[in-house]
Short mmCIF file of C-alpha atoms and ligand atoms in Angstrom, two decimals:
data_model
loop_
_atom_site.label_atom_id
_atom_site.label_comp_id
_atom_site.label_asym_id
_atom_site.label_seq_id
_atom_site.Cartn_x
_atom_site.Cartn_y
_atom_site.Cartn_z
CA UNK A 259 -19.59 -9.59 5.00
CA UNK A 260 -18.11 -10.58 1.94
CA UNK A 261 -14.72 -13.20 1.65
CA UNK A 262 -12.44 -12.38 -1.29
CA UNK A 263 -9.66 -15.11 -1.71
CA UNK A 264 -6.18 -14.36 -2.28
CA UNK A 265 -4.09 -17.60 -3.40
CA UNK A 266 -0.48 -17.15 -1.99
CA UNK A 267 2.15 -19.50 -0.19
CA UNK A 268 -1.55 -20.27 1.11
CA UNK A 269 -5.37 -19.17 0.47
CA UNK A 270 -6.41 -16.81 2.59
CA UNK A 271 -9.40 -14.23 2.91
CA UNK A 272 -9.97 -10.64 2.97
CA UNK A 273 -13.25 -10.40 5.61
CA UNK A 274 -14.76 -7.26 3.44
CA UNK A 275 -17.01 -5.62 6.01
CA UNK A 276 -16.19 -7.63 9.00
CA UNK A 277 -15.97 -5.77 12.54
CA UNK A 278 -11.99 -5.64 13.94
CA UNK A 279 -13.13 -6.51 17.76
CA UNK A 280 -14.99 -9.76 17.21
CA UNK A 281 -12.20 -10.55 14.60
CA UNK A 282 -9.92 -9.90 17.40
CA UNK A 283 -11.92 -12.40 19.88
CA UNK A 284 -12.50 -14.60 17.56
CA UNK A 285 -8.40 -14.83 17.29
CA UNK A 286 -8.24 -15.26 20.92
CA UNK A 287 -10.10 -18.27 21.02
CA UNK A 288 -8.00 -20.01 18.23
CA UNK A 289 -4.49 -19.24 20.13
CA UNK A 290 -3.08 -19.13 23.72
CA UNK A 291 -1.47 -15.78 23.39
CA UNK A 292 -2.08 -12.80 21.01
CA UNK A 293 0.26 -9.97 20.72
CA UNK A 294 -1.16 -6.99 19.23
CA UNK A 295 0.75 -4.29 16.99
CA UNK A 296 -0.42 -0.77 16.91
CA UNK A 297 0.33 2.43 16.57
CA UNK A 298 -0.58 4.93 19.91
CA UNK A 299 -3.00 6.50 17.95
CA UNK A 300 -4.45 3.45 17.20
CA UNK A 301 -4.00 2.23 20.83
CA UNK A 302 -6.10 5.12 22.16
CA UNK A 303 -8.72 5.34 19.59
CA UNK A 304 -10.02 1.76 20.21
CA UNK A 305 -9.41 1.90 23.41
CA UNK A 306 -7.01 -1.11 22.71
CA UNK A 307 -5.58 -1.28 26.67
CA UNK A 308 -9.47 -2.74 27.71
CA UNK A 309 -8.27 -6.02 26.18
CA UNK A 310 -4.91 -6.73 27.67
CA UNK A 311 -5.13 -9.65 29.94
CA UNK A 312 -3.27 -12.98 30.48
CA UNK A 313 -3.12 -13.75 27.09
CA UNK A 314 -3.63 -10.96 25.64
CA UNK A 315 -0.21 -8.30 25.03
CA UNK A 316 -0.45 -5.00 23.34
CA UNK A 317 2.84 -3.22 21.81
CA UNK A 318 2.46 0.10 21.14
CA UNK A 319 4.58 1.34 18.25
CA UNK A 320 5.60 4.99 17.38
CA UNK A 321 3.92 6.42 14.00
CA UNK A 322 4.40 6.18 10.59
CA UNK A 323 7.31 4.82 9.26
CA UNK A 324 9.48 5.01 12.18
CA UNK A 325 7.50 2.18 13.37
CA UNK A 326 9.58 0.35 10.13
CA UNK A 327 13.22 1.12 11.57
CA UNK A 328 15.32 -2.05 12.59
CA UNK A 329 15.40 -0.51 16.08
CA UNK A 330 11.45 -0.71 16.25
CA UNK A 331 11.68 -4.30 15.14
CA UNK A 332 14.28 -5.35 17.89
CA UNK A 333 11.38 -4.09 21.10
CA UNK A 334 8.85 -5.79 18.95
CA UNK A 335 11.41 -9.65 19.24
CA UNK A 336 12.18 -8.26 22.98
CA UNK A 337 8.74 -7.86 23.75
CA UNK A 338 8.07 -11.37 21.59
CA UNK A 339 10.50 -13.00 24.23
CA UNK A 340 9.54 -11.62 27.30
CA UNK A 341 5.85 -12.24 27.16
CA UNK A 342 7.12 -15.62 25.25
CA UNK A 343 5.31 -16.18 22.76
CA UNK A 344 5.77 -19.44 21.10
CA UNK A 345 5.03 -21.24 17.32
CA UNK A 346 1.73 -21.38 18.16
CA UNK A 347 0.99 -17.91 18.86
CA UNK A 348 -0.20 -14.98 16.91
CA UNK A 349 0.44 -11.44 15.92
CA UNK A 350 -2.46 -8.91 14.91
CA UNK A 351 -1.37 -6.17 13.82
CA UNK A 352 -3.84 -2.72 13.74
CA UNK A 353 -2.64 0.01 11.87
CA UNK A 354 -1.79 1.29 8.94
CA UNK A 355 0.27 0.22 6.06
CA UNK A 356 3.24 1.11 7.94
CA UNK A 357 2.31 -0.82 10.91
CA UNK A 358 0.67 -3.90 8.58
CA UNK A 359 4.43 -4.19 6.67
CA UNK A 360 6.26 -4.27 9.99
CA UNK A 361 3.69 -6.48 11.46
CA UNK A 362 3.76 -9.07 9.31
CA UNK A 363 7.49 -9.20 9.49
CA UNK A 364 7.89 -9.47 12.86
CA UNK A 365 5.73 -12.52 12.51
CA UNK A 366 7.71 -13.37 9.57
CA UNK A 367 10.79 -13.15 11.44
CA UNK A 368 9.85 -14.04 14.79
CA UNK A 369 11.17 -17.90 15.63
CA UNK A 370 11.18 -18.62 12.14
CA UNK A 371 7.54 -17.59 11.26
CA UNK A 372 4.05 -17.44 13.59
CA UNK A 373 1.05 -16.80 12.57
CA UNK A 374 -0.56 -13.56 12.05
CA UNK A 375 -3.57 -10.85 11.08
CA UNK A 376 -4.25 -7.82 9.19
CA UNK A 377 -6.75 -5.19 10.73
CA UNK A 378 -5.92 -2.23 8.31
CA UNK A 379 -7.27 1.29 9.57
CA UNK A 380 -6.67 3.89 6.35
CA UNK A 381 -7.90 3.35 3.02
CA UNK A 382 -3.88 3.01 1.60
CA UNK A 383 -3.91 0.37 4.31
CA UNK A 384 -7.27 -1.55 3.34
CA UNK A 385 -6.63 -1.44 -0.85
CA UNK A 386 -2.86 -2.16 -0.67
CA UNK A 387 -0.51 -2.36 1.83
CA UNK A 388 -2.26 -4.90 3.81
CA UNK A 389 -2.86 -6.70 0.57
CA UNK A 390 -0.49 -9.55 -1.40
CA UNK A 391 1.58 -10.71 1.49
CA UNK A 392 4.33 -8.17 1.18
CA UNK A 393 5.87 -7.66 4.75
CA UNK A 394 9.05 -5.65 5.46
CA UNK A 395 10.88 -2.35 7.03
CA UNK A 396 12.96 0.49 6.03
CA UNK A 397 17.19 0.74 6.55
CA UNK A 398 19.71 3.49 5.81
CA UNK A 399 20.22 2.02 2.47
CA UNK A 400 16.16 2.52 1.36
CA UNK A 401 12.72 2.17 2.12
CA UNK A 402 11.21 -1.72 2.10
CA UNK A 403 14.52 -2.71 0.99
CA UNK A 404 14.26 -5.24 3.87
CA UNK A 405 11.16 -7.87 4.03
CA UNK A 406 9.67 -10.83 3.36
CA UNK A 407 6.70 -12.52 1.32
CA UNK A 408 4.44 -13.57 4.04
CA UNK A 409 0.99 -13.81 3.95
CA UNK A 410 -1.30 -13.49 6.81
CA UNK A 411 -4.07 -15.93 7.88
CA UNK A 412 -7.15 -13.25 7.13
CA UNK A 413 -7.31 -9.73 7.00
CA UNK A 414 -9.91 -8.30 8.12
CA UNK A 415 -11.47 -4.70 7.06
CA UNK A 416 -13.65 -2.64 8.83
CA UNK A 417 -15.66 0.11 7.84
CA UNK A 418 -15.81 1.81 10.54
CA UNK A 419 -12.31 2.56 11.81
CA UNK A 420 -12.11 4.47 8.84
CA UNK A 421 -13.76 7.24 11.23
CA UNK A 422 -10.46 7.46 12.74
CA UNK A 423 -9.27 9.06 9.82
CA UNK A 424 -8.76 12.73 8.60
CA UNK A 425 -10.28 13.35 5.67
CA UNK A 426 -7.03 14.32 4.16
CA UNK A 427 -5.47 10.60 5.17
CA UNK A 428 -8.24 8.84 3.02
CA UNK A 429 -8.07 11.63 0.22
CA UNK A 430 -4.71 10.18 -0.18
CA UNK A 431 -5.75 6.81 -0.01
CA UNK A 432 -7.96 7.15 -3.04
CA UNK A 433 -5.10 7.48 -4.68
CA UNK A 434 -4.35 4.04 -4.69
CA UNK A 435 -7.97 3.02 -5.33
CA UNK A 436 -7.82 5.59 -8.87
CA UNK A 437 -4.87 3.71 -9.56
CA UNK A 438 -6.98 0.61 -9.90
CA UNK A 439 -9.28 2.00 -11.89
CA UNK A 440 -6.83 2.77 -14.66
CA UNK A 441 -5.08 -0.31 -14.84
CA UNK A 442 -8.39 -2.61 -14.04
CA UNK A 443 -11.33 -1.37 -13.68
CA UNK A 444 -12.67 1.73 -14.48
CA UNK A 445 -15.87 1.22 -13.12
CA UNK A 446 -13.96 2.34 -9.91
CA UNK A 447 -13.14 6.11 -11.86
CA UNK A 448 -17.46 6.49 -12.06
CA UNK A 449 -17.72 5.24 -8.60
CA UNK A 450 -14.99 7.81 -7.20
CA UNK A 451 -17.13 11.27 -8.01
CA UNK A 452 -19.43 10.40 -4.99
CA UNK A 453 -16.54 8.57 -3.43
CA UNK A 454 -17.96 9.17 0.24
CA UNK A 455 -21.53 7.26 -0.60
CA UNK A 456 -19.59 4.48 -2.61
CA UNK A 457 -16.63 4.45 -0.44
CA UNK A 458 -17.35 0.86 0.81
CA UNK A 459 -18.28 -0.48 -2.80
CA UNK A 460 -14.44 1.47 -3.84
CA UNK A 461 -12.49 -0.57 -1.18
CA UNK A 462 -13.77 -3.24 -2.14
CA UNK A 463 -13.24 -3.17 -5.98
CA UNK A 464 -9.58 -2.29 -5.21
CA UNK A 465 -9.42 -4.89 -3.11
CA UNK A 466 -10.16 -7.53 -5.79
CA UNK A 467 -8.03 -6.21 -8.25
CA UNK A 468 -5.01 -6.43 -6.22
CA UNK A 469 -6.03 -10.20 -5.42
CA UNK A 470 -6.70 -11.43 -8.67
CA UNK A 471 -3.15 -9.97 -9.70
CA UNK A 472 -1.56 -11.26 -6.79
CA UNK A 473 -3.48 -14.71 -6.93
CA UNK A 474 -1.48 -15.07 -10.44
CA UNK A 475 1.64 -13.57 -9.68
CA UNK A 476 2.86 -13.32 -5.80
CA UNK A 477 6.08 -13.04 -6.15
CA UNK A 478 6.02 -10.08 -8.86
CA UNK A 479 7.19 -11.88 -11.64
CA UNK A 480 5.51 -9.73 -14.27
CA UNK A 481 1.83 -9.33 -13.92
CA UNK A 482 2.27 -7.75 -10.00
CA UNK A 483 4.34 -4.79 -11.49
CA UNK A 484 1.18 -3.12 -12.78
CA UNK A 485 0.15 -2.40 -9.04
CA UNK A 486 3.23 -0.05 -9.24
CA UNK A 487 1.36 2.46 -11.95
CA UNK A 488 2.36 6.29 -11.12
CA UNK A 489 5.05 4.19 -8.27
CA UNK A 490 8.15 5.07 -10.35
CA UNK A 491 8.17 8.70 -10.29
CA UNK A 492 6.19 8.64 -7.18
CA UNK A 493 8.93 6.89 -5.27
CA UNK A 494 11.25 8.87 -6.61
CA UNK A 495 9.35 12.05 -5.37
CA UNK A 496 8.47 10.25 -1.85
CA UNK A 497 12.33 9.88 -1.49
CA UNK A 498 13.26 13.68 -2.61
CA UNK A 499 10.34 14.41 -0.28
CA UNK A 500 12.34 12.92 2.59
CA UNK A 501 9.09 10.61 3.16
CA UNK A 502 7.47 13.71 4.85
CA UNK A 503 4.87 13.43 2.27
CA UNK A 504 1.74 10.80 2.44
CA UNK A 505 2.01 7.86 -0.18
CA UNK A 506 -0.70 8.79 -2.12
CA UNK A 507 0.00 12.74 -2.38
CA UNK A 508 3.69 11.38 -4.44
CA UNK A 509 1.56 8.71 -6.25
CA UNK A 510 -0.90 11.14 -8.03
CA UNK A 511 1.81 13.27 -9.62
CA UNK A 512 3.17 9.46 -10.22
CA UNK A 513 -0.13 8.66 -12.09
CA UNK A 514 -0.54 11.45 -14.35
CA UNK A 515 3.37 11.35 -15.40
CA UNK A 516 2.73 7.41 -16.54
CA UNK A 517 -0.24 8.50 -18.24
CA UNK A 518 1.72 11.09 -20.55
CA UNK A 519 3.71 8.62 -20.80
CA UNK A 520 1.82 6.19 -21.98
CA UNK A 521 0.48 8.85 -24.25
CA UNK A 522 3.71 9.46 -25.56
CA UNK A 523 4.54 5.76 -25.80
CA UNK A 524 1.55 3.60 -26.02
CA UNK A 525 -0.74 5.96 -27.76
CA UNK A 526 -3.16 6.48 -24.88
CA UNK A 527 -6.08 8.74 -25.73
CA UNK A 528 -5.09 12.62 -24.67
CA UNK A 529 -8.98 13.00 -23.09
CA UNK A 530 -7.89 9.42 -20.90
CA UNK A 531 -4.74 11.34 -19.54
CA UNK A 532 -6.83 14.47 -18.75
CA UNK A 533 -9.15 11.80 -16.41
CA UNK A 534 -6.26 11.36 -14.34
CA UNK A 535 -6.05 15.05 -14.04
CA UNK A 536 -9.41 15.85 -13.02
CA UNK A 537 -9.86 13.13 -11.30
CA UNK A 538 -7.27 13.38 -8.77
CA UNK A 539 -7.54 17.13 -8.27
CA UNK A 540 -11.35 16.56 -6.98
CA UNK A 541 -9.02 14.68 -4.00
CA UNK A 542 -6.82 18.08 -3.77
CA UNK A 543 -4.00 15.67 -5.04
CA UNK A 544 -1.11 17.21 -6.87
CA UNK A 545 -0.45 16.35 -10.14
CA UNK A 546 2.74 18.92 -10.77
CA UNK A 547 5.80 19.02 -9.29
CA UNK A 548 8.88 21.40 -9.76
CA UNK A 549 10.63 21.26 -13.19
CA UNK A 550 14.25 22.07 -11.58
CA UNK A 551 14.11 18.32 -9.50
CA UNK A 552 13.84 16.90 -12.84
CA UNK A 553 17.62 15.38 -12.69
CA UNK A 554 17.41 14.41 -9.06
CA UNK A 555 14.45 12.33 -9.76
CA UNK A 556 16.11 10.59 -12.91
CA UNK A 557 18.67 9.61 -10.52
CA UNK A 558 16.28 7.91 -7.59
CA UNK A 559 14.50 6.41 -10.47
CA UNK A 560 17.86 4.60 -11.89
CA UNK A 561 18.45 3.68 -8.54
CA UNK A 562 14.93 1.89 -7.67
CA UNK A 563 14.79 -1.76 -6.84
CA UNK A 564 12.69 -2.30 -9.51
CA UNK A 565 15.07 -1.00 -11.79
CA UNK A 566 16.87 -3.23 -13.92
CA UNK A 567 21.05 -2.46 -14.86
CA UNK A 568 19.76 1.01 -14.32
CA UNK A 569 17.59 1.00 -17.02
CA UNK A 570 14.40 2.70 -16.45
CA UNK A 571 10.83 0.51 -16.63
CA UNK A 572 7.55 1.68 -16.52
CA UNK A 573 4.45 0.59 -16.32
CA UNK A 574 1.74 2.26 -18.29
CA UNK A 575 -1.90 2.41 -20.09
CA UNK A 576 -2.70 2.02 -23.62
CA UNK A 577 -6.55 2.39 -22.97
CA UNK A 578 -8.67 1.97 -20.23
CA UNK A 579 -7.73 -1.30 -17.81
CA UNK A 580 -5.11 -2.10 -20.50
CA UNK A 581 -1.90 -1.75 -19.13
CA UNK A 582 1.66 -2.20 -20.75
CA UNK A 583 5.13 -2.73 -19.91
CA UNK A 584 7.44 0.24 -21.16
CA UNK A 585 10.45 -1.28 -21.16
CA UNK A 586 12.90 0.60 -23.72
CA UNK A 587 11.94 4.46 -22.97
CA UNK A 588 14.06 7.18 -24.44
CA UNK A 589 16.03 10.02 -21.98
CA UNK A 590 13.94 12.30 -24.22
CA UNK A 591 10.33 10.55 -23.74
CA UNK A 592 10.97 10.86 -20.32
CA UNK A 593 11.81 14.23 -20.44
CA UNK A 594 8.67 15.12 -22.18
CA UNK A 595 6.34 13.16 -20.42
CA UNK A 596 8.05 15.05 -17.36
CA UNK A 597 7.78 18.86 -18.93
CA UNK A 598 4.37 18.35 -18.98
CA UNK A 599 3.57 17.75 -15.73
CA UNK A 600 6.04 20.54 -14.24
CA UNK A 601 5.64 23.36 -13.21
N1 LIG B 873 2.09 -2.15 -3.60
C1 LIG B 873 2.38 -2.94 -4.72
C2 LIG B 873 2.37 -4.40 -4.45
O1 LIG B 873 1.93 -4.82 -3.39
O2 LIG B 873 2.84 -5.16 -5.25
#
């Protein structure tokens, strides 16, 4: 097992290749009551139920991101209360990203802040989500628009309940891990054409990229907004998608549109742009989408949280691992970088 430290409102490790059930006993011993988040799926596949006992609670949450709805997060307090779980007690929560975010802001939330753990199951899960202390749900008004910063004590990542997965889930995941390789390192973008035999080594490279960003900047003051490469279109899409898509499927057409970009703006290499093609097509990831949602998407994008007074940011590459801060893009740079990813 290896530790990587992440330096946040507190240090705390991510157990790289540690096993989620002694994790989870290890917990027990530490506290008088555990409550555990997870998603049915999750509940079933790990057979989750075997552990309930005295001081031990499962909650069973629905799936994906309707585990992130305010009415979710009222039975998780409900179910705090009526098993009472105090200050000193502690939340795990198994899942993934979606049930990570919510987690850790029910423990955020719950009597002012308790304790809790990360046991991410999908790759997205494992590289980001349950990465850099971001906790938080979904309302009419948008998606995470809702949270807190609030780091857990560990988080621990395990291999093996990757073989939960369809292979489709952790295709998408890999988008976040290409993501890392273009703005960090792109030893990740050799490692990713056997990605199945290097898929441990991949985790964990992603993994320390997002903690040495986060270690310097937790609170995305600058340096954190280059986790959100391809995340400005790919939001954008994710919303016109009506969230039916997975993360990562929205993030690849994401990627490719910041790297014309950052051809068009930053003078990134045309043969570095075509990587992110290739690349992400070996995953069956799109990297088009429709020319006549151009408009609609301009409009989500004005409308993102990380927008500022409307005015569209983006975060690109200028080479390899180099990335840079568009901050004055033209309607019409847009617009190209766009007409060449449509279809
Ligand atoms: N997913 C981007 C971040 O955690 O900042």
């Amino acid at each position: 097992m290896k530790e990587i430290l992440i330096k946040a409102e507190h240090e705390y490790a991510v157990c790289v290749g540690a096993n989620w059930r002694e994790t989870v006993t290890e917990i027990s011993k530490n506290y008088s009551k555990v409550l555990i988040l997870a998603p049915r799926v999750i509940v079933e596949a790990l057979g989750l139920k075997s552990l309930e006992s005295k001081s031990l609670a499962i909650f069973t949450l629905p799936e994906g991101e309707d585990q992130k709805s305010a009415k979710t997060l009222e039975e998780i307090w409900s179910h705090c209360a009526q098993i009472s779980l105090t200050r000193k007690d502690v939340i795990v929560a198994i899942g993934g990203g979606a049930t990570t975010d919510i987690g850790g802001f029910a423990a955020a939330t719950w009597l002012r802040g308790i304790d809790w753990y990360a046991i991410p199951t999908t790759v997205a899960g494992m590289v980001d989500a349950a990465i850099g202390g971001k906790t938080g749900m979904n309302t009419p008004a948008g998606k995470n628009l809702v949270g807190a910063f609030y780091s857990p004590n560990s988080v621990c990542i395990d291999f093996s309940l990757l073989k939960t997965l369809p292979k489709r889930e952790i295709q998408a995941g890999m988008a976040e891990v290409i993501k890392c390789g273009f703005i960090s390192d792109p030893q990740i973008l050799e490692l990713v054409i056997d990605y199945e035999a290097n898929i441990e080594e991949l985790i964990e490279r992603s993994i320390q990229v997002k903690a040495d960003v986060v270690s310097v900047d937790f609170k995305e003051g600058k340096l954190r907004e280059i986790l959100n490469y391809g995340h400005t279109l790919g939001h954008a899409i994710e919303k016109r998608e009506n969230y039916k898509w997975r993360h990562g499927e929205a993030i690849s057409i994401g990627l490719v549109f910041a790297a014309e970009l950052g051809q068009i703006c930053a003078g990134l290499d045309r043969e570095i742009v075509d990587r992110h093609r290739s690349i992400l097509t070996r995953f069956d990831l799109p990297v088009t989408y429709q020319k006549m949602a151009f408009e609609e998407l301009l409009g989500y994008m004005s409308n993102d949280k990380k927008s500022r007074n409307s005015k569209l940011r983006f975060i690109a590459i200028s080479k390899l691992g180099e990335p840079v801060w568009l901050e004055e893009v033209t309607s019409d740079q847009i617009a190209l970088a766009y007409e060449r990813i449509c279809t």
